[in-house]
Amino acid sequence: MTQSAFVTAVVVGGGPAGLMAAETLATQGLKVSLYEAMPTVGRKFLMAGRGGLNITHSEPFEQFCKRYAEAQPNLQTALNEFTPIDLVNWCHELGIETFIGSSGRVFPKEMKAAPLLRRWIQRLKHQGVEFHTRHSWVGWDETKHILSFETPNGTQHISAKIVILATGGGSWRKLGSDGQWTELLKDKQVQIAPFKPTNCGFECDWSSILQGRHSGAPLKGVTLTFEDNKGIRWQRKGELLIAKYGLEGSLIYAASSLLREKILTDGIADLFLDLMPDRPFEDLLKDMSKPHGSRSINNHLKRLGLKPVFIDLLRDRLSADAMRDPQKVTVCLKHYPIQLTTPRPIDEAISTAGGVKLSEMNNDFMLSSHPGFFCAGEMLDWEAPTGGYLLTACFATGQHAGRAALNWIRTQEPSI
């Protein structure tokens, strides 16, 4: 069964960018219909909040904006209009209190996404936004501003004056971010940068002992160092997790884009960990040089304070003879070598690089070749580390696209 309808504004995608675009338009009195392929909106948003919703970051704004690297100039206007402080105030308007963690990250006091999303949806419905779930975008006639959706009741054709696409990136397929929309835009000659994983784990060749004994073990307070494609030394202290396949965790996520590009260029990425960065080399060497008497090397190292995971990491890199050499043990602890071979698959990544090329749009995120069609959120070709940067840019680009769409339609129809 085929049905047709007309609305003033269509938003495709029920993530933070789409919801913010819908709110921006609805507050100005426009009739807004939001279409989501999944049974409910905000599924990836809810998943992101399972371990504590990191909504944004409190670092100085100038430094905050630099986290978007090459995409910063294209995102700057949107970020200026909806800063991290604005996002925090927006949460407070919804009745969601926030706090700043020890790392500078900003969280809701309840540490959950569900209360925020629930209140937001209620407000959007009160503002008149109509939600249409289980509606998969399958086609469009850009000249007539008609979009086609597959629904449980057959195909529906929606005619709109303005369209905002906020269809997400390419990761977490089961939550709706499957990247299927890329083919629809390619068919209209919109250039799409291929998706690549970011904020993801990386594979390396662990021994069966490490895989069996220490999969999921945290490496807290270690320092990661490597040299990127430009020969620039990257170094940061943080936390990693040993996975059966290699490494994951916030520290590796922070370096993921540079490590990914290094692997794409060189086939591998060599990095080094200082497993005990708070211990000067000479002091550590002095401890490692203490006689162990009749004790085994394992018991000796445990007695010196080394965790079992550190001892097995050493055994993964040093021979039995080298394990008895204090100098070699100390060097390995302070300069532990790991060779990464590949990032984990896109569907395991927290987010993706790639999407609609920023050069395809004007400064207001409107497709240059398709007036009246705007894009926002993770479907755009930008990336950022975890820490609240991803969500902030999704909110900001959603609001900016909504404002720009409103201004554009008013130039076409001043009475609106």
Coordinates of N, CA, C and O in Angstrom, one line a residue, residues 190-322:
V190 N 26.2 12.9 -4.8 CA 26.8 13.5 -3.6 C 28.0 12.7 -3.2 O 27.9 11.5 -3.0
Q191 N 29.2 13.3 -3.0 CA 30.4 12.6 -2.7 C 30.5 12.2 -1.2 O 30.2 13.0 -0.4
I192 N 30.8 10.9 -1.1 CA 30.8 10.4 0.3 C 32.2 9.8 0.5 O 32.8 9.0 -0.3
A193 N 32.8 10.2 1.6 CA 34.1 9.7 2.0 C 33.9 8.3 2.7 O 33.0 8.2 3.5
P194 N 34.6 7.3 2.3 CA 34.4 5.9 2.9 C 34.5 6.0 4.4 O 35.3 6.7 5.0
F195 N 33.6 5.1 5.0 CA 33.7 5.0 6.5 C 34.9 4.3 6.9 O 35.4 3.4 6.3
K196 N 35.5 4.8 8.0 CA 36.6 4.2 8.7 C 36.4 4.2 10.2 O 35.8 5.1 10.7
P197 N 36.8 3.1 10.9 CA 36.6 3.1 12.3 C 37.4 4.1 13.1 O 38.6 4.4 12.7
T198 N 36.9 4.7 14.1 CA 37.6 5.5 15.0 C 37.0 5.3 16.4 O 35.9 4.8 16.6
N199 N 37.8 5.7 17.4 CA 37.5 5.4 18.8 C 37.2 3.9 18.9 O 36.2 3.4 19.3
C200 N 38.3 3.1 18.5 CA 38.1 1.7 18.3 C 39.3 1.0 18.9 O 40.4 1.6 19.2
G201 N 39.2 -0.3 19.1 CA 40.3 -1.1 19.5 C 41.2 -1.5 18.3 O 40.9 -1.3 17.2
F202 N 42.4 -2.0 18.7 CA 43.4 -2.4 17.6 C 43.9 -3.8 17.9 O 44.0 -4.2 19.1
E203 N 44.3 -4.5 16.9 CA 44.8 -5.9 17.0 C 46.3 -5.9 17.1 O 47.0 -5.1 16.5
C204 N 46.8 -6.8 18.0 CA 48.2 -7.1 18.0 C 48.3 -8.6 18.4 O 47.3 -9.3 18.7
D205 N 49.5 -9.1 18.3 CA 49.7 -10.6 18.5 C 50.1 -10.9 19.9 O 51.3 -11.0 20.3
W206 N 49.1 -11.1 20.8 CA 49.3 -11.5 22.2 C 49.6 -13.0 22.2 O 49.1 -13.7 21.4
S207 N 50.3 -13.4 23.2 CA 50.5 -14.8 23.4 C 49.2 -15.5 24.0 O 48.3 -14.7 24.5
S208 N 49.1 -16.8 23.9 CA 47.9 -17.5 24.5 C 47.8 -17.2 26.0 O 46.7 -17.2 26.5
I209 N 49.0 -17.1 26.6 CA 48.9 -16.8 28.1 C 48.2 -15.5 28.4 O 47.3 -15.4 29.3
L210 N 48.6 -14.5 27.7 CA 48.0 -13.2 27.9 C 46.5 -13.2 27.6 O 45.7 -12.7 28.3
Q211 N 46.2 -13.8 26.5 CA 44.8 -13.9 26.0 C 44.0 -14.7 27.1 O 42.9 -14.3 27.4
G212 N 44.6 -15.8 27.6 CA 43.8 -16.6 28.5 C 43.7 -16.0 29.9 O 42.6 -16.1 30.5
R213 N 44.8 -15.5 30.4 CA 44.8 -15.0 31.8 C 44.3 -13.6 32.0 O 43.8 -13.2 33.0
H214 N 44.5 -12.7 31.0 CA 44.4 -11.3 31.2 C 43.5 -10.6 30.3 O 43.4 -9.3 30.2
S215 N 42.7 -11.3 29.5 CA 41.7 -10.6 28.6 C 40.7 -9.8 29.5 O 40.1 -10.4 30.4
G216 N 40.6 -8.5 29.2 CA 39.8 -7.7 30.0 C 40.5 -7.0 31.2 O 39.9 -6.2 31.9
A217 N 41.8 -7.3 31.3 CA 42.5 -6.7 32.5 C 42.9 -5.3 32.1 O 43.3 -4.9 31.0
P218 N 42.7 -4.4 33.1 CA 43.0 -2.9 32.9 C 44.5 -2.7 33.1 O 45.2 -3.3 33.9
L219 N 45.0 -1.8 32.3 CA 46.4 -1.2 32.5 C 46.2 0.2 32.9 O 46.0 1.1 32.0
K220 N 46.1 0.5 34.2 CA 45.8 1.9 34.6 C 47.1 2.7 34.8 O 48.1 2.2 35.3
G221 N 46.9 4.0 34.5 CA 48.0 4.9 34.7 C 49.3 4.7 33.9 O 50.4 4.9 34.3
V222 N 49.1 4.1 32.7 CA 50.3 3.9 31.8 C 50.4 5.0 30.8 O 49.4 5.7 30.6
T223 N 51.6 5.2 30.3 CA 51.8 6.2 29.3 C 52.0 5.6 27.9 O 52.9 4.7 27.8
L224 N 51.3 6.0 26.9 CA 51.4 5.5 25.5 C 52.2 6.6 24.7 O 51.9 7.8 24.8
T225 N 53.1 6.1 23.9 CA 53.9 6.9 23.0 C 54.0 6.3 21.7 O 54.2 5.1 21.6
F226 N 53.9 7.1 20.6 CA 54.2 6.7 19.3 C 54.5 7.9 18.4 O 54.3 9.0 18.8
E227 N 54.9 7.6 17.2 CA 55.2 8.7 16.2 C 54.2 8.6 15.1 O 54.0 7.5 14.5
D228 N 53.5 9.7 14.8 CA 52.4 9.6 13.8 C 53.0 9.7 12.4 O 54.2 9.8 12.2
N229 N 52.1 9.8 11.4 CA 52.6 9.9 10.0 C 53.4 11.1 9.7 O 54.2 11.1 8.7
K230 N 53.3 12.1 10.4 CA 54.0 13.4 10.2 C 55.3 13.4 11.0 O 56.0 14.4 11.0
G231 N 55.6 12.3 11.7 CA 56.8 12.3 12.5 C 56.7 13.0 13.8 O 57.7 13.3 14.5
I232 N 55.4 13.3 14.2 CA 55.2 14.0 15.4 C 55.0 13.0 16.6 O 54.2 12.0 16.4
R233 N 55.7 13.2 17.7 CA 55.6 12.3 18.8 C 54.3 12.5 19.6 O 54.0 13.7 20.0
W234 N 53.5 11.5 19.7 CA 52.2 11.6 20.5 C 52.5 10.8 21.8 O 52.9 9.7 21.8
Q235 N 52.1 11.5 22.9 CA 52.3 10.8 24.2 C 51.2 11.3 25.2 O 50.8 12.5 25.2
R236 N 50.6 10.3 25.9 CA 49.6 10.6 26.8 C 49.5 9.5 27.9 O 49.7 8.3 27.6
K237 N 49.1 9.9 29.1 CA 48.9 8.9 30.2 C 47.4 8.6 30.3 O 46.5 9.5 30.2
G238 N 47.1 7.4 30.6 CA 45.7 7.0 30.7 C 45.5 5.5 31.0 O 46.4 4.9 31.6
E239 N 44.4 5.0 30.6 CA 44.0 3.6 30.9 C 43.8 2.8 29.6 O 43.1 3.3 28.7
L240 N 44.3 1.6 29.6 CA 44.0 0.6 28.5 C 43.4 -0.6 29.0 O 43.5 -0.9 30.2
L241 N 42.8 -1.4 28.1 CA 42.4 -2.7 28.5 C 43.0 -3.8 27.5 O 43.1 -3.5 26.3
I242 N 43.5 -4.8 28.1 CA 44.0 -5.9 27.3 C 42.8 -6.7 26.8 O 41.9 -7.2 27.5
A243 N 42.7 -6.9 25.5 CA 41.6 -7.7 24.8 C 42.3 -8.9 24.2 O 43.5 -8.9 24.0
K244 N 41.5 -9.9 23.9 CA 42.0 -11.1 23.3 C 42.7 -10.8 22.0 O 43.7 -11.4 21.6
Y245 N 42.1 -9.8 21.3 CA 42.6 -9.4 20.0 C 43.8 -8.4 20.1 O 44.5 -8.2 19.1
G246 N 43.9 -7.6 21.2 CA 44.9 -6.6 21.3 C 44.6 -5.6 22.4 O 44.6 -6.0 23.5
L247 N 44.3 -4.4 22.0 CA 44.2 -3.3 23.0 C 42.9 -2.5 22.7 O 42.5 -2.3 21.6
E248 N 42.2 -2.1 23.8 CA 41.1 -1.2 23.7 C 41.2 -0.3 24.9 O 42.1 -0.3 25.7
G249 N 40.2 0.6 25.1 CA 40.2 1.5 26.2 C 40.4 3.0 25.8 O 40.8 3.3 24.7
S250 N 40.1 3.9 26.8 CA 40.1 5.3 26.5 C 41.4 5.8 25.9 O 41.4 6.7 25.1
L251 N 42.5 5.3 26.4 CA 43.8 5.8 25.9 C 44.1 5.5 24.4 O 44.5 6.3 23.7
I252 N 43.7 4.3 24.0 CA 43.9 3.9 22.6 C 42.9 4.6 21.8 O 43.1 4.9 20.6
Y253 N 41.7 4.8 22.3 CA 40.6 5.5 21.5 C 41.1 6.9 21.2 O 40.9 7.4 20.1
A254 N 41.8 7.6 22.2 CA 42.2 8.9 22.0 C 43.2 9.0 20.8 O 43.3 10.1 20.2
A255 N 44.0 8.0 20.6 CA 45.0 8.0 19.6 C 44.5 7.2 18.3 O 45.3 7.1 17.4
S256 N 43.3 6.8 18.3 CA 42.8 5.9 17.2 C 42.9 6.4 15.8 O 43.3 5.7 14.9
S257 N 42.6 7.7 15.6 CA 42.6 8.2 14.3 C 44.1 8.2 13.7 O 44.3 7.9 12.6
L258 N 45.0 8.6 14.6 CA 46.4 8.7 14.1 C 47.0 7.3 13.9 O 47.7 7.0 13.0
L259 N 46.6 6.4 14.8 CA 47.1 5.0 14.7 C 46.5 4.3 13.4 O 47.2 3.6 12.7
R260 N 45.2 4.6 13.2 CA 44.6 4.1 12.0 C 45.3 4.5 10.7 O 45.6 3.7 9.8
E261 N 45.6 5.8 10.6 CA 46.2 6.4 9.5 C 47.6 5.8 9.3 O 48.1 5.6 8.2
K262 N 48.3 5.7 10.4 CA 49.7 5.1 10.4 C 49.6 3.7 9.8 O 50.5 3.3 9.0
I263 N 48.7 2.9 10.2 CA 48.5 1.5 9.7 C 48.2 1.5 8.2 O 48.7 0.8 7.4
L264 N 47.3 2.5 7.8 CA 46.9 2.6 6.4 C 48.2 2.9 5.5 O 48.3 2.5 4.4
T265 N 49.1 3.7 6.1 CA 50.2 4.1 5.3 C 51.4 3.1 5.4 O 51.9 2.7 4.4
D266 N 51.7 2.6 6.6 CA 52.8 1.7 6.8 C 52.5 0.2 6.9 O 53.4 -0.6 7.0
G267 N 51.2 -0.1 7.1 CA 50.9 -1.5 7.3 C 50.9 -1.9 8.8 O 50.2 -2.9 9.1
I268 N 51.6 -1.2 9.6 CA 51.7 -1.4 11.0 C 51.8 -0.1 11.8 O 52.1 1.0 11.2
A269 N 51.6 -0.1 13.1 CA 51.9 1.0 13.9 C 52.6 0.5 15.2 O 52.1 -0.3 15.9
D270 N 53.8 1.0 15.4 CA 54.6 0.7 16.5 C 54.4 1.7 17.6 O 54.5 2.9 17.4
L271 N 54.0 1.2 18.8 CA 53.8 2.1 19.9 C 54.6 1.5 21.1 O 55.0 0.3 21.1
F272 N 54.7 2.3 22.2 CA 55.5 1.9 23.4 C 54.7 2.4 24.6 O 54.1 3.5 24.6
L273 N 54.7 1.5 25.6 CA 54.0 1.8 26.8 C 55.1 1.9 27.9 O 56.0 1.1 28.0
D274 N 54.9 3.0 28.7 CA 55.6 3.0 30.0 C 54.6 2.5 31.0 O 53.7 3.2 31.4
L275 N 54.9 1.3 31.5 CA 54.0 0.6 32.4 C 54.0 1.2 33.8 O 53.1 1.0 34.6
M276 N 55.1 1.8 34.1 CA 55.3 2.4 35.4 C 55.8 3.8 35.3 O 57.0 4.2 35.7
P277 N 55.0 4.8 34.7 CA 55.5 6.1 34.5 C 55.9 6.9 35.7 O 56.6 7.9 35.6
D278 N 55.4 6.5 36.8 CA 55.7 7.3 38.1 C 56.9 6.8 38.7 O 57.3 7.4 39.8
R279 N 57.6 5.8 38.2 CA 58.8 5.3 38.7 C 60.0 5.7 37.8 O 60.1 5.3 36.7
P280 N 60.9 6.6 38.2 CA 62.1 6.9 37.4 C 62.9 5.7 37.1 O 62.9 4.7 37.9
F281 N 63.5 5.7 35.9 CA 64.2 4.5 35.4 C 65.3 4.0 36.4 O 65.3 2.8 36.7
E282 N 66.1 4.9 37.0 CA 67.2 4.5 37.8 C 66.6 3.9 39.1 O 67.2 2.9 39.6
D283 N 65.5 4.4 39.7 CA 65.0 3.9 40.9 C 64.4 2.5 40.6 O 64.5 1.6 41.4
L284 N 63.7 2.3 39.5 CA 63.2 1.0 39.1 C 64.3 0.0 38.9 O 64.1 -1.1 39.3
L285 N 65.3 0.4 38.2 CA 66.4 -0.5 38.0 C 67.1 -0.9 39.3 O 67.4 -2.1 39.4
K286 N 67.2 0.0 40.2 CA 67.7 -0.4 41.5 C 66.9 -1.5 42.2 O 67.5 -2.4 42.8
D287 N 65.6 -1.4 42.1 CA 64.7 -2.4 42.7 C 64.8 -3.7 41.9 O 64.9 -4.8 42.6
M288 N 64.8 -3.6 40.6 CA 64.9 -4.8 39.8 C 66.2 -5.6 40.0 O 66.3 -6.8 39.7
S289 N 67.2 -4.8 40.5 CA 68.6 -5.4 40.7 C 68.8 -6.1 42.0 O 69.8 -6.7 42.3
K290 N 67.8 -6.0 42.9 CA 67.9 -6.7 44.2 C 68.0 -8.2 44.0 O 67.3 -8.8 43.2
P291 N 68.9 -8.8 44.8 CA 69.0 -10.3 44.6 C 67.7 -11.0 45.0 O 67.0 -10.6 45.9
H292 N 67.5 -12.1 44.3 CA 66.2 -12.8 44.5 C 66.5 -14.1 45.3 O 65.5 -14.9 45.6
G293 N 67.7 -14.5 45.5 CA 68.0 -15.7 46.3 C 67.4 -16.9 45.6 O 67.6 -17.1 44.4
S294 N 66.7 -17.7 46.5 CA 66.2 -18.9 46.0 C 64.8 -18.8 45.4 O 64.2 -19.7 44.8
R295 N 64.3 -17.5 45.4 CA 62.9 -17.3 44.9 C 63.0 -17.4 43.4 O 63.9 -17.0 42.7
S296 N 61.8 -17.8 42.8 CA 61.7 -17.8 41.3 C 61.6 -16.4 40.9 O 61.3 -15.5 41.6
I297 N 61.8 -16.2 39.6 CA 61.8 -14.8 39.0 C 60.4 -14.3 39.2 O 60.2 -13.1 39.6
N298 N 59.3 -15.1 39.0 CA 58.0 -14.6 39.2 C 57.7 -14.1 40.6 O 57.2 -13.0 40.8
N299 N 58.1 -14.9 41.6 CA 57.9 -14.5 43.0 C 58.8 -13.3 43.3 O 58.3 -12.5 44.1
H300 N 60.0 -13.3 42.7 CA 60.8 -12.1 43.0 C 60.2 -10.8 42.5 O 60.1 -9.8 43.2
L301 N 59.6 -10.9 41.3 CA 59.0 -9.7 40.7 C 57.7 -9.3 41.4 O 57.4 -8.1 41.6
K302 N 57.0 -10.3 41.9 CA 55.8 -10.0 42.7 C 56.2 -9.4 44.0 O 55.5 -8.4 44.4
R303 N 57.3 -9.8 44.6 CA 57.8 -9.3 45.8 C 58.2 -7.8 45.7 O 58.1 -7.0 46.6
L304 N 58.6 -7.5 44.4 CA 59.0 -6.1 44.1 C 57.8 -5.2 43.8 O 58.0 -4.0 43.5
G305 N 56.7 -5.8 43.8 CA 55.4 -5.0 43.5 C 54.9 -5.1 42.1 O 53.9 -4.4 41.8
L306 N 55.4 -5.9 41.3 CA 54.9 -6.0 39.9 C 53.6 -6.8 39.9 O 53.5 -7.9 40.5
K307 N 52.6 -6.3 39.2 CA 51.3 -7.0 39.1 C 51.5 -8.3 38.2 O 52.3 -8.3 37.3
P308 N 50.7 -9.3 38.4 CA 50.8 -10.5 37.6 C 50.6 -10.2 36.1 O 51.3 -10.8 35.3
V309 N 49.8 -9.2 35.7 CA 49.6 -8.9 34.3 C 50.9 -8.3 33.8 O 51.3 -8.5 32.6
F310 N 51.7 -7.5 34.6 CA 52.9 -6.9 34.1 C 54.0 -8.0 33.9 O 54.8 -8.0 33.0
I311 N 54.0 -9.0 34.8 CA 54.9 -10.1 34.7 C 54.7 -10.9 33.4 O 55.6 -11.2 32.7
D312 N 53.4 -11.1 33.1 CA 53.1 -11.9 31.9 C 53.4 -11.0 30.6 O 53.7 -11.6 29.6
L313 N 53.2 -9.7 30.8 CA 53.5 -8.9 29.6 C 55.0 -8.9 29.4 O 55.5 -9.0 28.2
L314 N 55.8 -8.9 30.4 CA 57.3 -9.1 30.3 C 57.6 -10.4 29.6 O 58.5 -10.4 28.7
R315 N 57.0 -11.5 30.1 CA 57.3 -12.8 29.5 C 56.9 -12.9 28.0 O 57.4 -13.7 27.3
D316 N 55.9 -12.0 27.6 CA 55.5 -12.0 26.2 C 56.6 -11.4 25.3 O 56.5 -11.5 24.1
R317 N 57.5 -10.6 25.9 CA 58.5 -9.9 25.1 C 59.9 -10.4 25.4 O 60.8 -10.2 24.5
L318 N 60.2 -11.0 26.6 CA 61.6 -11.3 26.9 C 61.8 -12.8 27.1 O 60.9 -13.5 27.5
S319 N 63.0 -13.3 26.7 CA 63.3 -14.7 26.9 C 63.5 -15.0 28.4 O 63.6 -14.1 29.2
A320 N 63.6 -16.3 28.7 CA 63.9 -16.7 30.1 C 65.1 -16.0 30.6 O 65.2 -15.6 31.8
D321 N 66.2 -16.0 29.8 CA 67.4 -15.4 30.3 C 67.3 -13.9 30.5 O 67.8 -13.3 31.5
A322 N 66.6 -13.2 29.6 CA 66.4 -11.8 29.7 C 65.5 -11.4 30.9 O 65.7 -10.4 31.5

